Structure formats: structure tokens, C-alpha cells
CSV table of C-alpha atoms in Angstrom, one decimal:
chain,number,residue,atom,x,y,z
A,1,UNK,CA,-55.1,-64.6,-13.3
A,2,UNK,CA,-56.5,-66.1,-10.2
A,3,UNK,CA,-55.5,-68.8,-7.6
A,4,UNK,CA,-56.3,-72.4,-7.6
A,5,UNK,CA,-56.1,-75.0,-4.6
A,6,UNK,CA,-53.3,-77.4,-4.4
A,7,UNK,CA,-55.9,-80.3,-5.2
A,8,UNK,CA,-56.8,-78.6,-8.5
A,9,UNK,CA,-60.3,-77.9,-7.2
A,10,UNK,CA,-61.8,-74.5,-7.9
A,11,UNK,CA,-62.6,-72.4,-5.0
A,12,UNK,CA,-63.9,-70.0,-7.5
A,13,UNK,CA,-61.7,-66.9,-8.3
A,14,UNK,CA,-63.3,-64.9,-5.6
A,15,UNK,CA,-60.1,-64.4,-3.9
A,16,UNK,CA,-58.3,-64.1,-7.1
A,17,UNK,CA,-60.5,-61.5,-8.2
A,18,UNK,CA,-60.1,-59.3,-5.1
A,19,UNK,CA,-56.0,-59.7,-5.3
A,20,UNK,CA,-56.2,-56.9,-8.0
A,21,UNK,CA,-58.7,-54.0,-8.3
A,22,UNK,CA,-60.5,-53.2,-11.6
A,23,UNK,CA,-58.6,-49.9,-11.6
A,24,UNK,CA,-55.1,-52.0,-11.6
A,25,UNK,CA,-56.5,-54.2,-14.4
A,26,UNK,CA,-57.3,-51.0,-16.4
A,27,UNK,CA,-53.8,-49.7,-15.8
A,28,UNK,CA,-52.1,-53.1,-16.7
A,29,UNK,CA,-54.1,-53.3,-19.9
A,30,UNK,CA,-53.6,-49.9,-20.8
A,31,UNK,CA,-49.7,-50.2,-20.3
A,32,UNK,CA,-49.8,-53.4,-22.4
A,33,UNK,CA,-51.7,-51.7,-25.4
A,34,UNK,CA,-49.1,-48.7,-25.4
A,35,UNK,CA,-46.2,-51.4,-25.5
A,36,UNK,CA,-48.0,-53.3,-28.0
A,37,UNK,CA,-48.5,-50.4,-30.2
A,38,UNK,CA,-44.9,-49.3,-29.8
A,39,UNK,CA,-43.5,-52.4,-30.9
A,40,UNK,CA,-45.7,-53.5,-33.7
A,41,UNK,CA,-46.5,-49.9,-35.4
A,42,UNK,CA,-43.1,-50.0,-37.4
A,43,UNK,CA,-44.4,-53.1,-39.2
A,44,UNK,CA,-47.4,-51.4,-40.7
A,45,UNK,CA,-45.6,-48.0,-41.4
A,46,UNK,CA,-43.1,-50.0,-43.4
A,47,UNK,CA,-46.0,-52.0,-45.2
A,48,UNK,CA,-47.9,-48.8,-46.2
A,49,UNK,CA,-44.7,-47.1,-47.4
A,50,UNK,CA,-44.0,-50.1,-49.5
A,51,UNK,CA,-47.5,-50.2,-51.0
A,52,UNK,CA,-47.5,-46.4,-51.7
A,53,UNK,CA,-44.1,-46.8,-53.5
A,54,UNK,CA,-45.8,-49.3,-55.9
A,55,UNK,CA,-49.1,-47.5,-56.2
A,56,UNK,CA,-48.8,-43.8,-55.0
A,57,UNK,CA,-51.8,-42.7,-52.7
A,58,UNK,CA,-53.8,-39.8,-54.0
A,59,UNK,CA,-55.6,-37.2,-52.2
A,60,UNK,CA,-58.9,-38.4,-50.9
A,61,UNK,CA,-58.2,-42.1,-51.3
A,62,UNK,CA,-58.4,-44.2,-48.2
A,63,UNK,CA,-56.4,-47.0,-47.1
A,64,UNK,CA,-56.4,-49.6,-44.2
A,65,UNK,CA,-53.9,-48.9,-41.3
A,66,UNK,CA,-53.8,-52.1,-39.2
A,67,UNK,CA,-50.9,-52.8,-36.6
A,68,UNK,CA,-52.3,-56.1,-35.3
A,69,UNK,CA,-53.9,-54.3,-32.2
A,70,UNK,CA,-56.7,-52.2,-34.1
A,71,UNK,CA,-57.6,-51.2,-37.5
A,72,UNK,CA,-58.0,-47.7,-38.8
A,73,UNK,CA,-59.4,-46.3,-42.1
A,74,UNK,CA,-57.1,-43.3,-43.1
A,75,UNK,CA,-57.3,-40.8,-46.0
A,76,UNK,CA,-54.8,-39.1,-47.8
A,77,UNK,CA,-54.3,-35.5,-47.6
A,78,UNK,CA,-52.2,-32.8,-49.6
A,79,UNK,CA,-48.5,-32.8,-49.3
A,80,UNK,CA,-46.5,-33.5,-52.3
A,81,UNK,CA,-43.1,-31.9,-51.2
A,82,UNK,CA,-43.3,-28.9,-53.3
A,83,UNK,CA,-43.0,-25.3,-52.3
A,84,UNK,CA,-41.8,-26.6,-48.9
A,85,UNK,CA,-45.1,-28.1,-48.2
A,86,UNK,CA,-44.9,-31.0,-45.6
A,87,UNK,CA,-45.2,-34.5,-46.8
A,88,UNK,CA,-47.5,-36.9,-44.8
A,89,UNK,CA,-45.5,-40.1,-43.8
A,90,UNK,CA,-47.3,-42.4,-46.0
A,91,UNK,CA,-46.4,-40.2,-49.1
A,92,UNK,CA,-42.8,-39.7,-48.4
A,93,UNK,CA,-40.1,-40.9,-51.1
A,94,UNK,CA,-36.6,-41.8,-50.9
A,95,UNK,CA,-33.9,-41.1,-53.5
A,96,UNK,CA,-33.7,-44.9,-54.0
A,97,UNK,CA,-36.8,-47.1,-53.8
A,98,UNK,CA,-37.1,-49.9,-51.2
A,99,UNK,CA,-36.2,-53.2,-52.3
A,100,UNK,CA,-37.9,-55.1,-49.5
A,101,UNK,CA,-39.1,-54.9,-45.8
A,102,UNK,CA,-35.5,-55.0,-44.3
A,103,UNK,CA,-34.3,-52.5,-46.7
A,104,UNK,CA,-37.2,-50.2,-45.9
A,105,UNK,CA,-36.5,-50.2,-42.3
A,106,UNK,CA,-32.8,-49.5,-42.9
A,107,UNK,CA,-33.4,-46.7,-45.2
A,108,UNK,CA,-36.1,-45.0,-43.2
A,109,UNK,CA,-34.2,-45.2,-40.2
A,110,UNK,CA,-31.0,-43.8,-42.0
A,111,UNK,CA,-32.5,-41.0,-44.0
A,112,UNK,CA,-35.7,-39.8,-41.9
A,113,UNK,CA,-34.6,-40.9,-38.4
A,114,UNK,CA,-35.8,-43.9,-36.4
A,115,UNK,CA,-38.8,-42.0,-35.3
A,116,UNK,CA,-40.3,-42.0,-38.8
A,117,UNK,CA,-41.0,-45.7,-38.0
A,118,UNK,CA,-43.5,-44.6,-35.5
A,119,UNK,CA,-45.4,-42.0,-37.6
A,120,UNK,CA,-48.6,-44.2,-37.3
A,121,UNK,CA,-48.6,-44.4,-33.6
A,122,UNK,CA,-50.9,-41.5,-32.7
A,123,UNK,CA,-54.1,-42.6,-34.3
A,124,UNK,CA,-53.4,-46.0,-32.7
A,125,UNK,CA,-53.2,-44.9,-29.3
A,126,UNK,CA,-56.2,-42.7,-29.6
A,127,UNK,CA,-58.6,-45.5,-30.4
A,128,UNK,CA,-56.8,-48.7,-29.5
A,129,UNK,CA,-55.7,-47.9,-25.8
A,130,UNK,CA,-59.3,-47.3,-24.3
A,131,UNK,CA,-60.8,-50.1,-26.4
A,132,UNK,CA,-58.1,-52.6,-25.0
A,133,UNK,CA,-58.7,-51.3,-21.6
A,134,UNK,CA,-62.4,-51.9,-21.8
A,135,UNK,CA,-61.8,-55.3,-23.5
A,136,UNK,CA,-59.5,-56.8,-21.2
A,137,UNK,CA,-60.9,-55.4,-18.0
A,138,UNK,CA,-64.5,-56.6,-19.1
A,139,UNK,CA,-62.9,-60.0,-20.1
A,140,UNK,CA,-61.6,-60.6,-16.6
A,141,UNK,CA,-64.6,-59.3,-14.8
A,142,UNK,CA,-67.0,-61.7,-16.9
A,143,UNK,CA,-64.6,-64.5,-16.5
A,144,UNK,CA,-64.6,-64.3,-12.8
A,145,UNK,CA,-68.3,-63.9,-12.7
A,146,UNK,CA,-68.7,-67.1,-14.5
A,147,UNK,CA,-66.8,-68.8,-11.8
A,148,UNK,CA,-63.6,-69.7,-13.9
A,149,UNK,CA,-60.7,-70.9,-12.2
A,150,UNK,CA,-57.1,-71.5,-13.4
A,151,UNK,CA,-57.2,-74.4,-15.7
A,152,UNK,CA,-59.8,-76.0,-17.9
A,153,UNK,CA,-60.6,-79.0,-15.9
A,154,UNK,CA,-64.2,-79.9,-15.0
A,155,UNK,CA,-66.0,-78.7,-18.2
A,156,UNK,CA,-64.8,-75.1,-17.8
A,157,UNK,CA,-63.6,-74.6,-21.6
A,158,UNK,CA,-66.6,-72.6,-22.6
A,159,UNK,CA,-66.1,-70.0,-19.8
A,160,UNK,CA,-63.0,-68.1,-21.4
A,161,UNK,CA,-64.9,-68.4,-24.7
A,162,UNK,CA,-68.0,-66.9,-23.4
A,163,UNK,CA,-66.2,-64.0,-21.6
A,164,UNK,CA,-64.2,-63.4,-24.7
A,165,UNK,CA,-67.4,-63.0,-26.7
A,166,UNK,CA,-69.1,-60.7,-24.2
A,167,UNK,CA,-65.9,-58.5,-23.7
A,168,UNK,CA,-65.3,-58.1,-27.3
A,169,UNK,CA,-68.9,-57.3,-28.4
A,170,UNK,CA,-68.9,-54.7,-25.6
A,171,UNK,CA,-65.8,-53.2,-26.5
A,172,UNK,CA,-66.4,-52.9,-30.1
A,173,UNK,CA,-69.8,-51.6,-29.6
A,174,UNK,CA,-68.7,-48.8,-27.3
A,175,UNK,CA,-65.8,-47.7,-29.4
A,176,UNK,CA,-67.5,-47.8,-32.8
A,177,UNK,CA,-69.3,-44.6,-32.5
A,178,UNK,CA,-65.8,-42.9,-31.6
A,179,UNK,CA,-64.2,-44.5,-34.5
A,180,UNK,CA,-66.7,-43.2,-36.9
A,181,UNK,CA,-66.4,-39.8,-35.6
A,182,UNK,CA,-62.8,-39.9,-35.7
A,183,UNK,CA,-62.7,-41.3,-39.3
A,184,UNK,CA,-65.2,-38.6,-40.4
A,185,UNK,CA,-63.1,-35.7,-38.7
A,186,UNK,CA,-60.0,-37.0,-40.3
A,187,UNK,CA,-61.6,-37.7,-43.9
A,188,UNK,CA,-63.0,-34.0,-44.1
A,189,UNK,CA,-60.4,-32.3,-41.9
A,190,UNK,CA,-63.3,-30.8,-39.8
A,191,UNK,CA,-62.8,-29.0,-36.5
A,192,UNK,CA,-64.3,-30.5,-33.4
A,193,UNK,CA,-67.2,-28.2,-33.5
A,194,UNK,CA,-67.9,-28.9,-37.1
A,195,UNK,CA,-67.6,-32.5,-36.3
A,196,UNK,CA,-70.3,-32.4,-33.6
A,197,UNK,CA,-72.8,-30.5,-35.9
A,198,UNK,CA,-72.2,-32.8,-38.5
A,199,UNK,CA,-73.0,-35.8,-36.1
A,200,UNK,CA,-76.0,-34.2,-34.8
A,201,UNK,CA,-77.3,-33.6,-38.4
A,202,UNK,CA,-76.4,-37.1,-39.4
A,203,UNK,CA,-78.3,-38.5,-36.3
A,204,UNK,CA,-81.4,-36.4,-36.9
A,205,UNK,CA,-81.6,-37.4,-40.6
A,206,UNK,CA,-80.6,-41.0,-40.6
A,207,UNK,CA,-81.1,-42.1,-37.0
A,208,UNK,CA,-78.7,-42.9,-34.0
A,209,UNK,CA,-78.0,-46.3,-35.5
A,210,UNK,CA,-75.8,-44.4,-38.1
A,211,UNK,CA,-73.1,-44.1,-35.3
A,212,UNK,CA,-72.5,-47.7,-35.4
A,213,UNK,CA,-72.2,-48.0,-39.4
A,214,UNK,CA,-69.8,-50.6,-39.8
A,215,UNK,CA,-70.3,-52.5,-36.6
A,216,UNK,CA,-71.5,-55.8,-38.2
A,217,UNK,CA,-68.3,-56.6,-40.2
A,218,UNK,CA,-66.2,-55.7,-37.2
A,219,UNK,CA,-68.1,-58.1,-34.9
A,220,UNK,CA,-68.1,-60.8,-37.6
A,221,UNK,CA,-64.3,-61.1,-37.4
A,222,UNK,CA,-63.5,-59.9,-33.7
A,223,UNK,CA,-66.1,-61.8,-31.8
A,224,UNK,CA,-65.0,-65.4,-33.3
A,225,UNK,CA,-61.4,-64.3,-33.0
A,226,UNK,CA,-61.9,-63.2,-29.3
A,227,UNK,CA,-63.5,-66.6,-28.5
A,228,UNK,CA,-60.8,-68.7,-30.2
A,229,UNK,CA,-58.1,-66.5,-28.8
A,230,UNK,CA,-58.9,-66.8,-25.1
A,231,UNK,CA,-59.8,-70.6,-25.3
A,232,UNK,CA,-56.4,-71.1,-26.9
A,233,UNK,CA,-54.6,-69.1,-24.5
A,234,UNK,CA,-56.3,-70.4,-21.5
A,235,UNK,CA,-55.6,-74.0,-22.8
A,236,UNK,CA,-51.8,-73.3,-23.4
A,237,UNK,CA,-51.8,-71.7,-19.9
A,238,UNK,CA,-53.2,-74.6,-18.3
A,239,UNK,CA,-51.0,-76.9,-20.2
A,240,UNK,CA,-47.9,-75.3,-19.1
A,241,UNK,CA,-49.1,-75.0,-15.5
A,242,UNK,CA,-49.8,-78.8,-15.5
A,243,UNK,CA,-46.4,-79.8,-16.9
A,244,UNK,CA,-44.6,-77.4,-14.4
A,245,UNK,CA,-46.9,-78.0,-11.5
A,246,UNK,CA,-47.3,-74.4,-10.6
A,247,UNK,CA,-50.3,-72.0,-10.3
A,248,UNK,CA,-48.8,-68.9,-12.4
A,249,UNK,CA,-46.6,-68.9,-15.4
A,250,UNK,CA,-43.8,-66.5,-16.2
A,251,UNK,CA,-43.3,-63.7,-18.8
A,252,UNK,CA,-41.8,-65.7,-21.6
A,253,UNK,CA,-44.4,-68.6,-21.1
A,254,UNK,CA,-47.5,-65.9,-21.3
A,255,UNK,CA,-45.5,-64.6,-24.4
A,256,UNK,CA,-45.5,-68.0,-25.9
A,257,UNK,CA,-49.2,-68.9,-25.0
A,258,UNK,CA,-50.4,-65.4,-26.5
A,259,UNK,CA,-48.4,-65.9,-29.7
A,260,UNK,CA,-49.5,-69.4,-30.4
A,261,UNK,CA,-53.2,-68.7,-29.7
A,262,UNK,CA,-53.2,-65.5,-31.6
A,263,UNK,CA,-51.5,-67.2,-34.7
A,264,UNK,CA,-54.1,-70.2,-34.5
A,265,UNK,CA,-57.1,-67.8,-34.1
A,266,UNK,CA,-55.7,-65.4,-36.8
A,267,UNK,CA,-55.4,-68.0,-39.4
A,268,UNK,CA,-59.0,-69.7,-38.4
A,269,UNK,CA,-60.9,-66.3,-38.7
A,270,UNK,CA,-58.8,-65.3,-41.7
A,271,UNK,CA,-61.8,-65.2,-44.2
A,272,UNK,CA,-63.6,-63.0,-41.6
A,273,UNK,CA,-60.6,-60.5,-41.7
A,274,UNK,CA,-60.7,-60.4,-45.5
A,275,UNK,CA,-64.3,-59.6,-45.5
A,276,UNK,CA,-63.9,-57.0,-42.8
A,277,UNK,CA,-61.0,-55.2,-44.9
A,278,UNK,CA,-63.0,-54.9,-47.9
A,279,UNK,CA,-66.0,-53.6,-45.9
A,280,UNK,CA,-64.0,-51.1,-44.1
A,281,UNK,CA,-62.5,-49.8,-47.3
A,282,UNK,CA,-66.0,-49.8,-48.8
A,283,UNK,CA,-67.4,-47.9,-46.0
A,284,UNK,CA,-64.4,-45.6,-45.8
A,285,UNK,CA,-64.8,-44.3,-49.4
A,286,UNK,CA,-68.6,-43.8,-48.7
A,287,UNK,CA,-67.7,-41.4,-45.6
A,288,UNK,CA,-65.0,-39.6,-47.6
A,289,UNK,CA,-66.1,-36.6,-49.7
A,290,UNK,CA,-65.2,-38.4,-52.7
A,291,UNK,CA,-67.4,-41.4,-51.8
A,292,UNK,CA,-70.8,-41.2,-53.8
A,293,UNK,CA,-71.9,-44.9,-54.2
A,294,UNK,CA,-73.9,-46.7,-51.8
A,295,UNK,CA,-72.0,-49.6,-50.1
A,296,UNK,CA,-73.2,-53.3,-50.8
A,297,UNK,CA,-74.4,-55.5,-47.8
A,298,UNK,CA,-71.7,-57.9,-46.3
A,299,UNK,CA,-73.5,-60.9,-47.7
A,300,UNK,CA,-73.1,-59.5,-51.5
A,301,UNK,CA,-69.6,-58.7,-51.0
A,302,UNK,CA,-68.9,-62.3,-49.9
A,303,UNK,CA,-70.8,-63.4,-53.0
A,304,UNK,CA,-68.7,-61.1,-55.2
A,305,UNK,CA,-65.5,-62.1,-54.0
A,306,UNK,CA,-66.4,-65.8,-54.3
A,307,UNK,CA,-67.7,-65.2,-57.9
A,308,UNK,CA,-64.7,-63.2,-58.9
A,309,UNK,CA,-61.8,-64.9,-57.4
A,310,UNK,CA,-63.2,-68.2,-55.8
A,311,UNK,CA,-62.8,-69.5,-52.3
A,312,UNK,CA,-59.2,-68.8,-52.0
A,313,UNK,CA,-60.0,-65.1,-52.1
A,314,UNK,CA,-61.3,-65.5,-48.5
A,315,UNK,CA,-57.7,-66.8,-47.5
A,316,UNK,CA,-55.3,-64.0,-48.9
A,317,UNK,CA,-52.9,-62.3,-46.7
A,318,UNK,CA,-52.4,-65.2,-44.3
A,319,UNK,CA,-48.7,-64.4,-43.8
A,320,UNK,CA,-48.9,-60.8,-43.2
A,321,UNK,CA,-52.0,-61.3,-40.8
A,322,UNK,CA,-50.0,-64.0,-38.8
A,323,UNK,CA,-46.9,-61.7,-38.6
A,324,UNK,CA,-48.7,-58.9,-37.1
A,325,UNK,CA,-51.3,-60.7,-34.9
A,326,UNK,CA,-49.1,-63.1,-33.3
A,327,UNK,CA,-46.5,-60.7,-31.7
A,328,UNK,CA,-49.3,-58.3,-30.9
A,329,UNK,CA,-51.1,-60.9,-28.9
A,330,UNK,CA,-48.0,-62.1,-27.3
A,331,UNK,CA,-46.7,-58.5,-26.4
A,332,UNK,CA,-50.2,-57.5,-25.2
A,333,UNK,CA,-50.9,-60.7,-22.9
A,334,UNK,CA,-47.4,-61.0,-21.5
A,335,UNK,CA,-47.1,-57.4,-20.5
A,336,UNK,CA,-50.5,-57.2,-19.2
A,337,UNK,CA,-49.7,-60.2,-17.0
A,338,UNK,CA,-46.5,-59.0,-15.8
A,339,UNK,CA,-47.8,-55.8,-14.7
A,340,UNK,CA,-50.8,-57.4,-13.2
A,341,UNK,CA,-48.3,-59.5,-11.1
A,342,UNK,CA,-46.6,-56.4,-10.1
A,343,UNK,CA,-49.7,-55.1,-8.6
A,344,UNK,CA,-50.7,-58.3,-7.1
A,345,UNK,CA,-47.4,-58.5,-5.2
A,346,UNK,CA,-47.8,-54.8,-4.3
A,347,UNK,CA,-51.3,-55.6,-2.8
A,348,UNK,CA,-49.9,-58.7,-1.1
A,349,UNK,CA,-47.2,-56.6,1.0
A,350,UNK,CA,-49.6,-53.8,1.6
A,351,UNK,CA,-52.0,-56.3,3.2
A,352,UNK,CA,-49.2,-57.8,5.3
A,353,UNK,CA,-48.2,-54.3,6.5
A,354,UNK,CA,-51.8,-53.7,7.7
A,355,UNK,CA,-52.0,-57.0,9.5
A,356,UNK,CA,-48.8,-56.4,11.5
């Protein structure tokens, strides 16, 4: 992610920024998002199947699909298996119930085929890949503009945090209207033409800001997480560089730095994640055809959780969050940095050939 002089001084990262183009950064982040989605999706598919086994999902009911890379509000549709009707992946039942996570992995793979573990992959790719491309490319461009060099020496600790905040805010704001349209399309099973007409009508009646419904709770969690994650990642990365006396770290060192920083940021921002989850489901019910009630404000939601369940309600689900977030961050950053290094080497060889 940039070069540093042997004496540790920061000659800015102008040369580093030129060593790889924005298009190559976009390809690297796109590849990382696809790999992350592929490896982490089975975890959430199994989780949802286990939850549906205990409490079957009814038509029109919404649930949150989150594989550690991005969240989606999904709606249950028809498909009960009678009269040769197809059964959606989240409602499939097996002759014998699952007894646990490992048992679910084995039974689903044996009886439905391994491909069933990636049933939730398409909606992730539709939204997570473009969001990740915007996010990672924007982060590096902002970080380079701020003059950050490898290592947190000379009071540069705030630069990764600032770049992460800017990048996440920009990415979430850009993708939010697309997510709202996708969610509305799925909930009401509308065609593209019908969705476009519905969106135009909604904008006329309620204003263009309606397209960003739910943006606040998303930013409430994702912006602090992004700031803490990039600070943690750059800190671990700088530490590893200092210990080994090198300017770049390898795939597994990036993997460790990504997992550790993701886990720490995930734990610290857990209350924001709990609020966002409740808010997403609430907004999802409002957008579905069955949703009739108006949603409460985020502040009232926090008050309600505190009154009903106490402060501990804001820290529920810590284990599942870390289990998904840590590997997702590790796979994303390590694959992203590896593919960038491939492009960097390719550019170097190309430059050498041109100078001969």
C-alpha cells in the first residue's frame, strides 16, 4: 500500500499511489469482495436455516441476511413444497432436523448438494461488490491524498481513520438508494418497470430523501467500525513491518492484521450493530406490503431496548458477529493486498521493458 524510505521518512505516497492505478485498485477490491462472499456466505446460509427450523419463516415476513461483508433485508415468499412448487432455500426442510452448525453443514451438503450452501450468494454480489469497490478505492485515494505513508510514525494515526470515515460515508451514501430499490423490488416482486414507476411516485410524494431511508442507522454502525478497523489494520501492519524490518508484509501477515482489527472493531461497535439490526428489520417491515406501522426513531429504539432488557441488550450476539466479521475482514484485505501486489509487480516489469 505504498513505499517508505529506508530511514523511515515519509516521501509521501505519491510514488506509491502511481505504482497502481485506480482501475487496478477497483479490480483488486472487486476480486476481494467476490472471494470474501464465496467463503463467508455458507456461514449465514446455515445460520438462517437453523433459525428457520426453530421458527418457520412465513410469507411476507422479513429477515436479515448478513455474511460479514454486507447486510440485506430479505422477504419470505411462497414455496411450501406442495404440488411440485419450488421451495426457497431459507424454507427447505430435511427429514432429520439439524442438531447444530456442523451437523447442518454436513446434512445440507449431503442431501441438497454443496451448491446449496451458497444459495444466498446472488443478493450479496449484487450489492456488496460495487459497494466494496467504491469503499476500498475511495479509502486508498483519500489516504494517499492525506499524505499517509506506511507506518504510523510522526503522528499519522488519524489519517487512516479519517480516510476510512470518508470512504465508508461515501460508499454507504452511494449504495443506499440502490439497496432501497432492490429491497422494494424483492418485497413486492415487482418488475423493473414497475419498480421505476413506484420509485418516481414515492419521490414525488415524499421527496428525494426517501431514497436514503435507513441511511442513519447504517452510518451509525459502519462509520465508527471503518475508523477503528483501518486504524487497527494500519497499526498491526506497521508493527509487523517494524518487527521484520520490511516495507511490505505477506499474505498471511495481512490476513492476521485484517482478522485482528476486524474482531476488535466488531466488538467495540457491537451496540451500534444491535441498533442497526433492529432498525433494518423495522424498516423492512415498513417497506413490505404487510408493513402498516410507522417506524420509531433510532433514539426511541435505543430507549426501548434499554428499558426492556437493560444495557446488556446492546451487547447481544457478540460471538456470531466476531465469527463472521473477523474472517470476512481477513479474507477481504489479504486477497485485496495480494492482487494489488500482482498488479504492482506487473507494472514494474512493464516500466522496465519500456525503459530498455
